[in-house]
Amino acid sequence: AFIASEDRRFRQHGGVDGQGIARALFSNLRAGGVVEGGSTITQQLARIVFLSQERSFDRKLREMRIAQKIEDKYTKDQILERYFHLVYLGSGAYGLADAAWLYFSKPVDKLTLAEAATLAGIVPAPSLYSPLENPKSALERRNIVLKTMAEVGFITNAQAELAIASPLGIKTSPLKRLQRQAAYFTDYVEKELPQLVPTKTLEAGGLVVKTTLNPRWQSEAEEVVERAVSRYGQWQNFQQAALVAIDPKNGQIKAMVGGIDHDKNQFNRVTQAKRQPGSTFKPFVYAAAIAAGKSPYSNYKDAQYVVDGYKPENYGDRYSGREVSMRDALTSSLNVVAVQVLVAVGWNPVIKLAQDMGIQSKLLPTYSLALGASEVNLLELTSAYGTFANNGVHQPVYGINQVLDRNGKVIYQANFKPKTALNKNTAATMTWMLQDVVNSGTGTPAQIGRPVAGKTGTSDKARDLWFVGYIPQLVTGIWLGNDNNKPTNGASTMSAWMWRQFMLEAIKDIPYQGFPEPNLGKRPVTLKAEPIKPRRTYFTQTTNNRLASSDEGSPTEGPIRRRRRVRVSREQTIVRSNTSEPSQRRSSRRRTRTAPTSAAAPRPENTAPAAAEPITVPVTVAAPDTRSVPLPVTPPPDVTPPAPPAERR
């Protein structure tokens, strides 16, 4: 159909057809206007690929010369193939496959004779002969093509008459390239591609990009994010959510949802949004401490703590006043202990370890670093947790596995070198501690019936709600919040609940596997601590109503009549954070007897779900066996957040 309509002597000429040009001139003179062009299919291909639509004698000469060069290099079938891939066929359709789907909702090899002639008839004037724009003109043009095919002997007269008698038969479907699946992930891949493939290769087109995405998991991730925002977002005052799932063994991205409004806003909250991670950053602090030789049972005081004027606060400003182990402090997400551990280990070791594990954003050496004051994005945070899951080995994340050129030749193959960031036993110890967070701490809504390790996180005024958790074969991160950084009314337990919904589907494809058992005895020191030497630190306790309940649930009785103060020699200037660190000004003439006030730190974690939390999970967990890894917990009943107030009424 195309040869009959556009270039009858395509198989005979060498790129430029003198007879065709003479015939076109004669036809145009007889008609008193342009009714037939003299360009061959090869000339049209030359114009599409190398030239513009400028109408000039110079452009025509260049077009003819390029066509001759194309004919020298490629076979006739190769020229037809490239032409069919690129020719514009109206209404946004480029190439036969696009047009066949747009106008007839079928692949090319299912087109009828009449449908093929319809497409061939569009070429001279795509806007005029598009079946969607001008069906009457398209029908007339189709019939001309069919008669021409009969004239040159491609079909019989009977075939032509039968096809002419058939209706246009338009059955439209949206262009497949506009039916974007995994839109945020596709955008991410398109931005990564130019860094992997030369620009000229991209411009030539015809590439096949093989990605790491798991389509079933991606579909489930999109559904979980959409359901959470649509059903609970208005009630808890968050408008956006993001999710990313990564295989920690190789760094492959298996699912990515960057928001719920890609049609309106292509901003990817997984890769582009930098937010305060809150308590999800604490595992890097504790990991540095374990690597530096500290035990999970090393004790720190759970009391009001002030260091160089910076005063971290536990959730609800409650404190037990007792010595607690690092493991218990992580399980209950005690802010004051996290800062004490940071002081004992030092800023530099913590920052370097976090970066080795996958954090790429700049981390500031401030006391509030322990509470997640430095902003990161969800992808790098989830990738860093994958290092825990992969026994301390960090695998760089990626979404493009392989790129093939138009001939099927591999021009790019992913091959990233892993990096050991943590000693294997240190990673196993941290996983053991993070399991306790899910078994009996702030992450209980994330239980799925098999061993899970993870951590919740909440920034100041609940602006960011996080949960990052993992099993040995998959690590998934969840974020909830607002693009304008407005506070929410929710809690990170909502993120943990979303994580559970996604993972319950994902683990249907993943066999059961337990975590490695840590050696909690004598361990080698693999990281050198650089303790911070504050100018001034002290603990202070006020009245009993500011103290937390004890482990048995009874509050500490009696007012606190003594205040313990510890002074440390002044040795270095502390770097201050504009948003989280307090003012360091002190009067040299006056000695104050009370704890100095400070700027608010990122909002601490809730150590136990309160009545106002969106999710309450009834879980009974036995006292952990400190000699071995806890057994997998029994999955709780299917937990859903409480209905919004309107639905309750």
XYZ file of C-alpha atoms in Angstrom:
649
model
C 0.000 0.000 0.000
C 2.765 2.465 0.893
C 4.859 1.637 -2.170
C 1.853 1.979 -4.497
C 0.855 5.277 -2.928
C 4.262 6.890 -2.314
C 6.936 5.280 -4.495
C 5.905 2.769 -7.190
C 9.497 2.231 -8.373
C 10.921 1.865 -4.851
C 12.512 -1.495 -5.668
C 14.180 -0.186 -8.850
C 15.649 3.253 -8.130
C 18.779 4.192 -6.173
C 17.193 6.715 -3.820
C 16.059 9.290 -6.407
C 13.504 8.358 -9.088
C 13.744 10.500 -12.235
C 10.661 8.901 -13.749
C 8.685 9.580 -10.603
C 9.702 13.236 -10.605
C 8.659 13.622 -14.267
C 5.336 11.891 -13.619
C 4.626 14.118 -10.610
C 5.402 17.283 -12.570
C 3.055 16.236 -15.364
C 0.252 15.359 -12.958
C 0.609 18.624 -11.094
C 0.626 20.700 -14.295
C -2.474 18.933 -15.573
C -4.299 19.452 -12.282
C -3.174 23.066 -11.894
C -1.812 22.364 -8.390
C 0.248 19.971 -6.294
C -1.526 16.607 -6.335
C 1.470 14.288 -6.376
C 4.961 14.502 -4.893
C 8.163 13.341 -6.470
C 9.960 12.303 -3.293
C 10.810 8.621 -2.930
C 10.338 6.735 0.325
C 14.117 6.940 0.804
C 14.015 10.720 0.366
C 11.210 10.964 2.896
C 13.297 8.945 5.364
C 16.264 11.248 4.770
C 14.083 14.273 5.497
C 12.558 12.735 8.637
C 15.908 11.770 10.156
C 18.346 14.430 8.981
C 16.512 17.478 7.648
C 13.663 19.876 8.414
C 10.373 20.479 6.630
C 11.790 23.658 5.086
C 10.659 24.130 1.475
C 13.760 25.197 -0.474
C 15.797 24.088 -3.476
C 18.892 23.631 -1.296
C 17.062 21.366 1.138
C 15.735 19.287 -1.772
C 19.250 18.790 -3.159
C 20.589 17.708 0.222
C 17.630 15.367 0.649
C 18.382 13.670 -2.685
C 22.096 13.269 -1.897
C 21.410 11.808 1.551
C 18.858 9.413 0.033
C 21.507 8.105 -2.331
C 23.899 7.549 0.580
C 21.169 5.686 2.495
C 20.572 3.438 -0.512
C 24.307 2.654 -0.637
C 24.392 1.588 3.001
C 21.065 -0.180 3.627
C 18.927 -2.770 1.862
C 15.454 -1.887 0.589
C 13.798 -3.831 3.430
C 15.930 -2.048 6.047
C 14.948 1.317 4.547
C 11.258 0.356 4.636
C 11.565 -0.811 8.239
C 13.085 2.462 9.418
C 10.569 4.472 7.421
C 7.632 2.553 8.897
C 8.972 3.167 12.415
C 9.282 6.941 11.944
C 6.692 8.195 9.425
C 4.109 10.569 10.913
C 0.545 9.310 10.385
C -1.537 12.034 12.038
C -3.215 12.564 15.436
C 0.077 12.098 17.296
C 0.890 8.693 15.772
C 4.510 8.123 14.750
C 5.079 4.906 12.840
C 2.809 2.076 11.773
C 2.539 0.454 15.211
C 1.355 3.720 16.774
C -1.153 4.351 13.990
C -2.533 0.796 13.902
C -3.233 0.969 17.624
C -4.566 4.528 17.579
C -7.013 4.090 14.693
C -7.889 0.372 14.807
C -6.835 -0.882 18.285
C -4.756 -3.713 16.845
C -1.129 -4.582 16.071
C 0.242 -4.139 12.547
C 0.075 -7.819 11.610
C -3.686 -7.865 12.271
C -4.537 -5.017 9.869
C -6.897 -5.746 6.955
C -6.194 -4.639 3.387
C -8.582 -1.700 3.721
C -7.024 -0.619 7.051
C -3.504 -0.791 5.625
C -4.594 1.349 2.682
C -6.135 3.852 5.118
C -2.790 4.283 6.880
C -0.861 4.596 3.623
C -3.282 7.261 2.460
C -2.527 9.508 5.440
C 1.118 10.243 4.486
C 0.669 13.136 1.984
C -1.340 15.292 4.439
C -1.589 13.775 7.968
C -3.845 16.502 9.378
C -6.181 16.335 6.377
C -6.413 12.565 5.997
C -6.415 11.498 9.656
C -9.482 9.258 10.185
C -10.074 10.929 13.542
C -9.953 14.465 12.158
C -11.620 13.996 8.737
C -13.162 10.541 8.306
C -14.776 11.459 4.966
C -11.474 12.624 3.432
C -9.703 9.605 4.901
C -12.239 7.271 3.273
C -11.837 8.921 -0.134
C -8.048 8.807 0.137
C -8.131 5.135 1.199
C -10.128 4.224 -1.913
C -7.616 6.025 -4.164
C -4.797 3.964 -2.608
C -6.725 0.727 -3.192
C -7.321 1.594 -6.882
C -3.629 2.444 -7.276
C -2.641 -0.898 -5.739
C -4.833 -2.640 -8.313
C -3.331 -0.568 -11.160
C 0.226 -1.578 -10.339
C -0.763 -5.222 -9.804
C -0.315 -5.551 -6.035
C -3.967 -6.674 -5.644
C -6.722 -7.725 -8.033
C -9.622 -5.520 -9.064
C -11.982 -7.789 -7.147
C -9.929 -7.352 -3.950
C -9.901 -3.613 -4.466
C -13.674 -3.446 -4.985
C -14.345 -5.583 -1.909
C -12.096 -3.368 0.256
C -13.617 -0.180 -1.172
C -17.072 -1.449 -0.222
C -16.042 -1.936 3.420
C -16.614 0.808 6.030
C -13.724 2.805 7.490
C -14.072 0.777 10.710
C -12.348 3.137 13.116
C -11.936 1.762 16.647
C -9.685 4.155 18.488
C -7.454 3.515 21.511
C -5.068 5.857 23.344
C -1.498 5.815 22.085
C 0.479 3.240 24.019
C 3.345 5.615 24.695
C 0.843 7.856 26.495
C -0.436 4.965 28.614
C 2.301 5.319 31.162
C 2.711 2.481 33.605
C 4.824 3.054 36.700
C 4.989 6.717 35.726
C 7.411 7.884 38.431
C 9.724 4.940 37.827
C 9.609 5.545 34.071
C 10.582 9.184 34.624
C 13.436 8.028 36.857
C 14.689 5.625 34.163
C 14.480 8.313 31.460
C 16.628 10.640 33.568
C 19.189 7.903 34.262
C 19.441 6.739 30.630
C 21.518 9.677 29.273
C 24.193 8.906 31.873
C 24.525 5.354 30.558
C 24.081 5.696 26.778
C 25.759 8.213 24.409
C 23.581 11.097 23.243
C 23.902 10.134 19.576
C 22.671 6.632 20.355
C 19.655 8.040 22.178
C 18.826 10.385 19.318
C 18.987 7.534 16.806
C 16.230 5.784 18.764
C 15.073 2.189 18.515
C 16.477 1.245 21.936
C 15.098 -1.449 24.217
C 15.552 -0.661 27.925
C 15.219 -3.594 30.302
C 14.432 -2.433 33.831
C 14.450 -4.015 37.280
C 10.771 -3.352 38.051
C 8.481 -6.108 39.323
C 5.131 -5.281 37.641
C 2.976 -7.100 40.199
C 4.675 -5.453 43.141
C 4.501 -2.084 41.390
C 0.748 -2.439 40.923
C 0.295 -3.344 44.587
C 2.509 -0.436 45.699
C 0.421 2.044 43.691
C -2.771 0.648 45.180
C -1.448 0.832 48.764
C -0.316 4.449 48.339
C -3.546 5.533 46.664
C -5.698 3.814 49.287
C -3.792 5.327 52.210
C -4.003 8.898 50.906
C -7.589 8.748 49.671
C -9.012 7.084 52.774
C -6.863 8.408 55.624
C -5.063 11.447 54.220
C -7.800 13.996 54.824
C -8.450 12.704 58.314
C -4.768 12.714 59.288
C -3.945 15.813 57.227
C -1.404 14.370 54.784
C -1.803 14.729 51.031
C 1.100 12.719 49.664
C 2.792 9.373 50.101
C 5.761 7.597 48.558
C 7.021 4.018 48.503
C 10.126 2.302 47.180
C 11.126 -1.368 47.376
C 14.687 -2.588 46.720
C 16.349 -5.979 46.509
C 19.223 -5.534 49.005
C 21.231 -8.378 47.452
C 21.784 -6.547 44.165
C 20.359 -3.020 44.558
C 17.580 -3.476 42.004
C 14.545 -1.214 42.410
C 11.474 -3.448 42.378
C 8.732 -0.871 42.972
C 8.614 2.929 43.064
C 5.670 5.238 43.713
C 6.632 8.889 43.951
C 3.186 10.303 44.765
C -0.474 10.160 43.770
C -0.730 12.985 41.218
C 1.731 12.290 38.396
C -0.689 13.677 35.797
C -0.546 17.079 37.523
C 2.872 17.004 39.156
C 5.853 14.910 38.099
C 7.781 15.661 41.305
C 9.086 12.313 42.573
C 8.939 12.125 46.389
C 11.174 9.037 46.326
C 14.151 10.591 44.549
C 13.642 14.379 44.633
C 12.062 15.222 47.993
C 14.573 15.745 50.791
C 12.995 15.549 54.229
C 14.097 15.068 57.826
C 14.163 11.302 58.505
C 13.504 11.653 62.224
C 14.149 8.499 64.219
C 14.755 6.381 61.114
C 18.279 7.819 61.255
C 18.961 6.434 64.750
C 20.045 2.959 63.538
C 23.116 4.515 61.903
C 24.106 6.048 65.243
C 23.660 2.756 67.072
C 25.407 0.831 64.281
C 28.444 3.086 64.659
C 28.413 2.414 68.402
C 28.228 -1.372 67.886
C 31.030 -1.222 65.311
C 33.116 0.811 67.785
C 32.876 -2.021 70.313
C 29.866 -1.104 72.420
C 27.402 -3.793 73.425
C 23.648 -3.659 72.721
C 23.384 -3.832 76.514
C 25.545 -0.751 77.127
C 23.513 1.468 79.451
C 22.651 5.141 79.195
C 20.493 7.258 81.435
C 16.930 7.964 80.348
C 16.608 11.409 81.894
C 16.401 15.003 80.777
C 19.753 15.652 79.164
C 21.416 18.885 78.090
C 24.607 19.061 76.031
C 26.074 22.456 75.152
C 22.647 24.014 75.511
C 20.949 21.487 73.233
C 18.111 19.679 75.002
C 16.618 16.662 73.208
C 13.218 15.485 74.419
C 11.602 12.082 74.516
C 8.084 11.674 73.182
C 5.701 13.449 75.547
C 8.722 14.817 77.441
C 8.661 11.667 79.582
C 11.666 9.933 81.166
C 12.057 6.877 83.378
C 15.082 8.267 85.191
C 16.744 4.850 84.890
C 19.659 3.336 83.062
C 18.464 1.679 79.830
C 20.332 -0.432 77.311
C 20.910 0.713 73.742
C 18.656 -2.092 72.558
C 15.749 -0.979 74.741
C 16.363 2.663 73.869
C 16.121 1.877 70.158
C 13.003 -0.224 70.687
C 11.300 2.621 72.556
C 12.923 5.292 70.377
C 14.326 7.321 73.294
C 15.786 10.545 71.952
C 17.970 11.409 74.932
C 19.804 8.082 74.690
C 20.386 8.453 70.941
C 22.085 11.815 71.529
C 24.219 10.363 74.334
C 25.336 7.544 72.031
C 26.215 10.093 69.338
C 28.333 12.019 71.854
C 30.118 8.800 72.844
C 30.846 7.742 69.242
C 31.357 11.088 67.515
C 29.941 12.902 64.505
C 32.551 11.858 61.967
C 32.267 8.067 62.459
C 28.454 8.224 62.285
C 28.444 10.399 59.162
C 31.042 8.276 57.385
C 29.231 5.051 58.211
C 25.873 6.415 57.024
C 27.467 7.532 53.754
C 29.179 4.176 53.250
C 25.814 2.490 53.764
C 24.111 4.551 51.052
C 23.217 8.031 52.358
C 24.342 10.514 49.705
C 22.874 13.761 51.042
C 25.004 16.077 53.160
C 24.913 15.264 56.868
C 25.658 18.091 59.299
C 27.767 17.492 62.442
C 25.199 18.674 64.977
C 23.784 17.016 68.071
C 20.398 16.862 66.379
C 21.947 14.587 63.737
C 21.115 11.677 66.049
C 17.424 12.547 65.749
C 17.408 12.860 61.975
C 17.747 16.628 61.500
C 19.771 16.350 58.256
C 17.517 15.904 55.233
C 17.665 12.811 53.001
C 15.449 11.303 50.324
C 13.493 8.075 50.602
C 15.545 6.187 48.006
C 18.896 6.682 49.728
C 17.437 6.014 53.181
C 15.870 2.747 52.008
C 19.084 1.799 50.208
C 21.068 2.349 53.405
C 18.720 0.049 55.354
C 19.352 -2.497 52.617
C 22.961 -2.606 53.829
C 21.712 -3.972 57.167
C 19.641 -6.567 55.285
C 22.631 -7.565 53.111
C 24.920 -8.388 56.037
C 26.715 -5.050 55.970
C 27.411 -4.984 52.215
C 26.041 -1.969 50.356
C 24.764 -2.481 46.820
C 24.200 0.746 44.817
C 20.577 1.044 43.720
C 19.593 1.103 40.059
C 16.552 0.744 37.825
C 18.104 -0.019 34.409
C 19.400 -3.540 34.021
C 20.257 -3.624 30.317
C 19.993 -1.510 27.147
C 19.832 -2.987 23.628
C 20.202 -1.113 20.359
C 17.843 -1.509 17.390
C 19.745 -4.606 16.279
C 19.491 -6.338 19.662
C 23.112 -5.693 20.604
C 23.785 -5.042 24.309
C 25.186 -1.530 24.638
C 24.830 -1.269 28.440
C 24.777 -3.864 31.206
C 24.414 -2.967 34.883
C 27.478 -4.037 36.847
C 27.841 -2.218 40.162
C 30.555 -3.111 42.640
C 29.356 -3.820 46.195
C 30.999 -2.094 49.144
C 31.411 -3.516 52.620
C 30.236 -0.826 55.016
C 29.688 -2.871 58.182
C 31.165 -5.943 59.765
C 28.805 -8.881 59.176
C 28.250 -9.409 62.895
C 27.591 -5.692 63.453
C 24.911 -5.805 60.752
C 23.410 -8.936 62.324
C 23.386 -7.267 65.737
C 21.619 -4.196 64.380
C 19.066 -6.377 62.607
C 18.485 -8.178 65.889
C 17.896 -4.838 67.629
C 15.617 -3.576 64.840
C 13.579 -6.765 65.020
C 12.713 -5.825 68.578
C 11.335 -2.500 67.291
C 8.812 -4.448 65.198
C 8.188 -7.212 67.737
C 7.447 -4.993 70.713
C 8.303 -1.364 69.951
C 7.070 1.482 67.788
C 6.938 -0.673 64.639
C 4.458 -3.360 65.730
C 1.939 -2.543 62.936
C 4.540 -3.835 60.451
C 4.384 -7.449 61.615
C 3.770 -9.890 58.745
C 4.234 -13.327 60.340
C 7.940 -13.709 59.588
C 11.062 -11.964 60.938
C 10.999 -8.240 60.152
C 13.459 -5.521 61.133
C 12.706 -1.835 60.776
C 12.289 1.581 62.304
C 9.635 4.268 62.448
C 10.450 7.963 62.199
C 8.591 11.211 62.797
C 9.971 14.697 62.222
C 9.001 17.881 64.079
C 5.206 18.355 64.372
C 4.650 15.104 62.453
C 5.569 16.786 59.168
C 7.158 13.545 57.953
C 5.945 10.057 58.834
C 8.375 7.251 57.973
C 8.810 3.537 58.206
C 11.686 1.618 56.639
C 11.725 -2.127 57.156
C 13.173 -5.253 55.640
C 13.263 -9.002 55.378
C 16.477 -10.631 54.090
C 15.334 -10.428 50.455
C 13.498 -7.089 50.267
C 13.733 -3.654 51.901
C 10.849 -1.194 51.594
C 10.598 2.444 52.655
C 7.409 4.479 53.191
C 6.989 8.255 53.577
C 3.847 10.290 54.320
C 3.512 14.072 54.478
C 2.758 17.270 52.575
C 4.727 18.959 49.807
C 4.314 22.333 51.538
C 5.811 20.885 54.757
C 2.657 21.506 56.773
C 2.247 19.410 59.947
C 0.076 16.303 59.845
C -2.206 14.813 62.485
C -0.880 11.321 61.894
C 1.849 9.097 63.260
C 4.545 6.885 61.809
C 2.470 3.840 62.731
C 0.391 4.688 59.655
C 3.512 4.251 57.509
C 4.225 0.936 59.241
C 0.676 -0.206 58.466
C 1.146 0.696 54.780
C 4.428 -1.221 54.771
C 2.608 -4.277 56.063
C -0.089 -4.066 53.379
C 2.513 -3.961 50.606
C 4.775 -6.635 52.058
C 1.948 -9.124 52.644
C 1.533 -9.192 48.859
C 5.243 -9.126 48.055
C 6.156 -12.073 50.307
C 3.794 -14.297 48.320
C 6.656 -14.400 45.790
C 9.451 -14.630 48.376
C 10.365 -17.813 50.280
C 10.721 -17.675 54.056
C 14.207 -16.844 55.282
C 15.407 -15.944 58.740
C 17.996 -13.371 59.726
C 21.536 -14.430 60.708
C 22.130 -14.847 64.431
C 24.497 -12.260 65.930
C 27.410 -12.979 68.216
C 26.739 -10.812 71.249
C 29.912 -11.833 73.049
C 33.335 -10.361 72.495
C 33.459 -8.754 69.070
C 36.200 -7.078 67.032
C 36.248 -3.289 66.857
C 35.857 -2.252 63.212
C 35.270 1.480 63.674
C 37.261 3.938 65.730
C 35.132 6.160 67.928
C 35.873 9.884 68.060
C 33.964 10.963 71.176
C 32.670 14.502 71.183
C 34.006 16.626 74.030
C 31.178 19.011 74.881
C 31.835 22.173 76.833
C 29.004 21.392 79.204
C 26.628 18.469 79.766
C 24.258 17.613 82.591
C 21.147 15.666 83.464
C 18.184 17.332 85.084
C 14.905 16.040 86.443
C 12.035 18.248 87.547
C 8.789 16.870 88.923
C 7.406 13.363 88.837
C 4.741 14.241 86.269
C 7.502 14.725 83.722
C 8.836 11.207 84.237
C 7.798 8.271 82.128
C 6.178 5.129 83.424
C 8.513 2.371 84.491
C 8.788 -0.896 82.581
C 6.051 -2.366 84.771
C 3.745 0.551 84.032
C 4.036 2.366 87.398
C 5.279 5.950 87.360
C 8.247 6.889 89.473
C 6.911 8.139 92.769
C 7.884 11.189 94.746
C 9.250 14.533 93.605
C 12.845 14.799 92.515
C 14.677 16.899 95.053
C 18.184 16.595 93.676
C 19.560 17.564 90.323
C 22.627 15.787 89.068
C 24.925 17.917 86.940
C 27.961 16.718 85.052
C 30.456 19.224 83.721
C 32.903 18.476 80.932
C 35.923 20.569 79.950
C 35.478 23.027 77.079
C 37.520 21.894 74.070
C 35.806 22.643 70.798
C 33.276 24.876 69.173
C 30.007 23.157 68.334
C 28.549 23.496 64.828
C 25.024 24.821 65.150
C 21.989 23.951 63.069
C 19.711 26.838 62.167
C 16.586 24.743 62.634
C 17.370 22.287 65.404
C 20.280 23.471 67.507
C 19.801 25.943 70.358
C 21.499 29.249 70.833
C 24.894 28.908 72.475
C 24.907 32.352 74.080
C 25.606 32.369 77.771
C 26.399 35.202 80.115
C 29.844 34.971 81.671
C 28.646 37.024 84.642
C 25.740 34.833 85.594
C 25.453 31.164 86.438
C 22.018 29.734 85.839
C 20.747 26.849 87.958
C 18.120 25.531 85.555
C 18.358 23.791 82.209
C 18.666 26.298 79.355
C 15.888 26.337 76.809
C 16.582 25.277 73.258
C 15.074 25.208 69.827
C 12.821 22.289 69.144
C 14.443 19.105 67.892
C 12.726 16.919 65.301
C 9.604 15.456 66.798
C 10.471 12.349 68.829
C 8.903 8.960 68.368
C 5.936 7.702 70.304
C 7.229 4.923 72.477
C 3.814 3.310 72.746
C 0.711 3.805 70.593
C -1.652 6.147 72.376
C -5.414 6.226 72.041
C -5.197 9.035 69.523
C -2.843 7.112 67.228
C -4.381 5.979 63.925
C -3.424 2.346 64.457
C -3.561 0.167 67.544
C -2.180 -3.353 67.325
C -2.937 -5.822 70.129
C 0.288 -7.836 70.358
C 1.558 -9.896 73.259
C 5.304 -10.360 73.133
C 7.228 -12.431 75.608
C 10.340 -11.032 77.244
C 13.156 -11.334 74.701
C 15.777 -14.003 75.108
C 19.003 -12.043 75.389
C 21.053 -15.097 74.461
C 19.691 -15.605 70.961
C 17.743 -14.051 68.121
C 14.029 -13.662 68.960
C 11.745 -16.133 67.265
C 9.389 -14.822 64.582
C 6.368 -13.220 66.148
C 2.879 -14.503 65.575
C 1.203 -12.224 63.044
C -1.454 -9.984 64.545
C -4.961 -10.074 63.154
C -5.445 -8.044 60.001
C -5.182 -4.515 61.289
C -6.764 -1.533 59.623
C -6.594 2.035 60.841
C -9.762 3.249 62.567
C -12.372 4.748 60.304
C -12.456 8.525 59.891
C -14.792 10.346 62.293
C -17.503 10.786 59.665
C -17.575 7.059 58.972
C -17.688 6.269 62.683
C -20.755 8.462 63.043
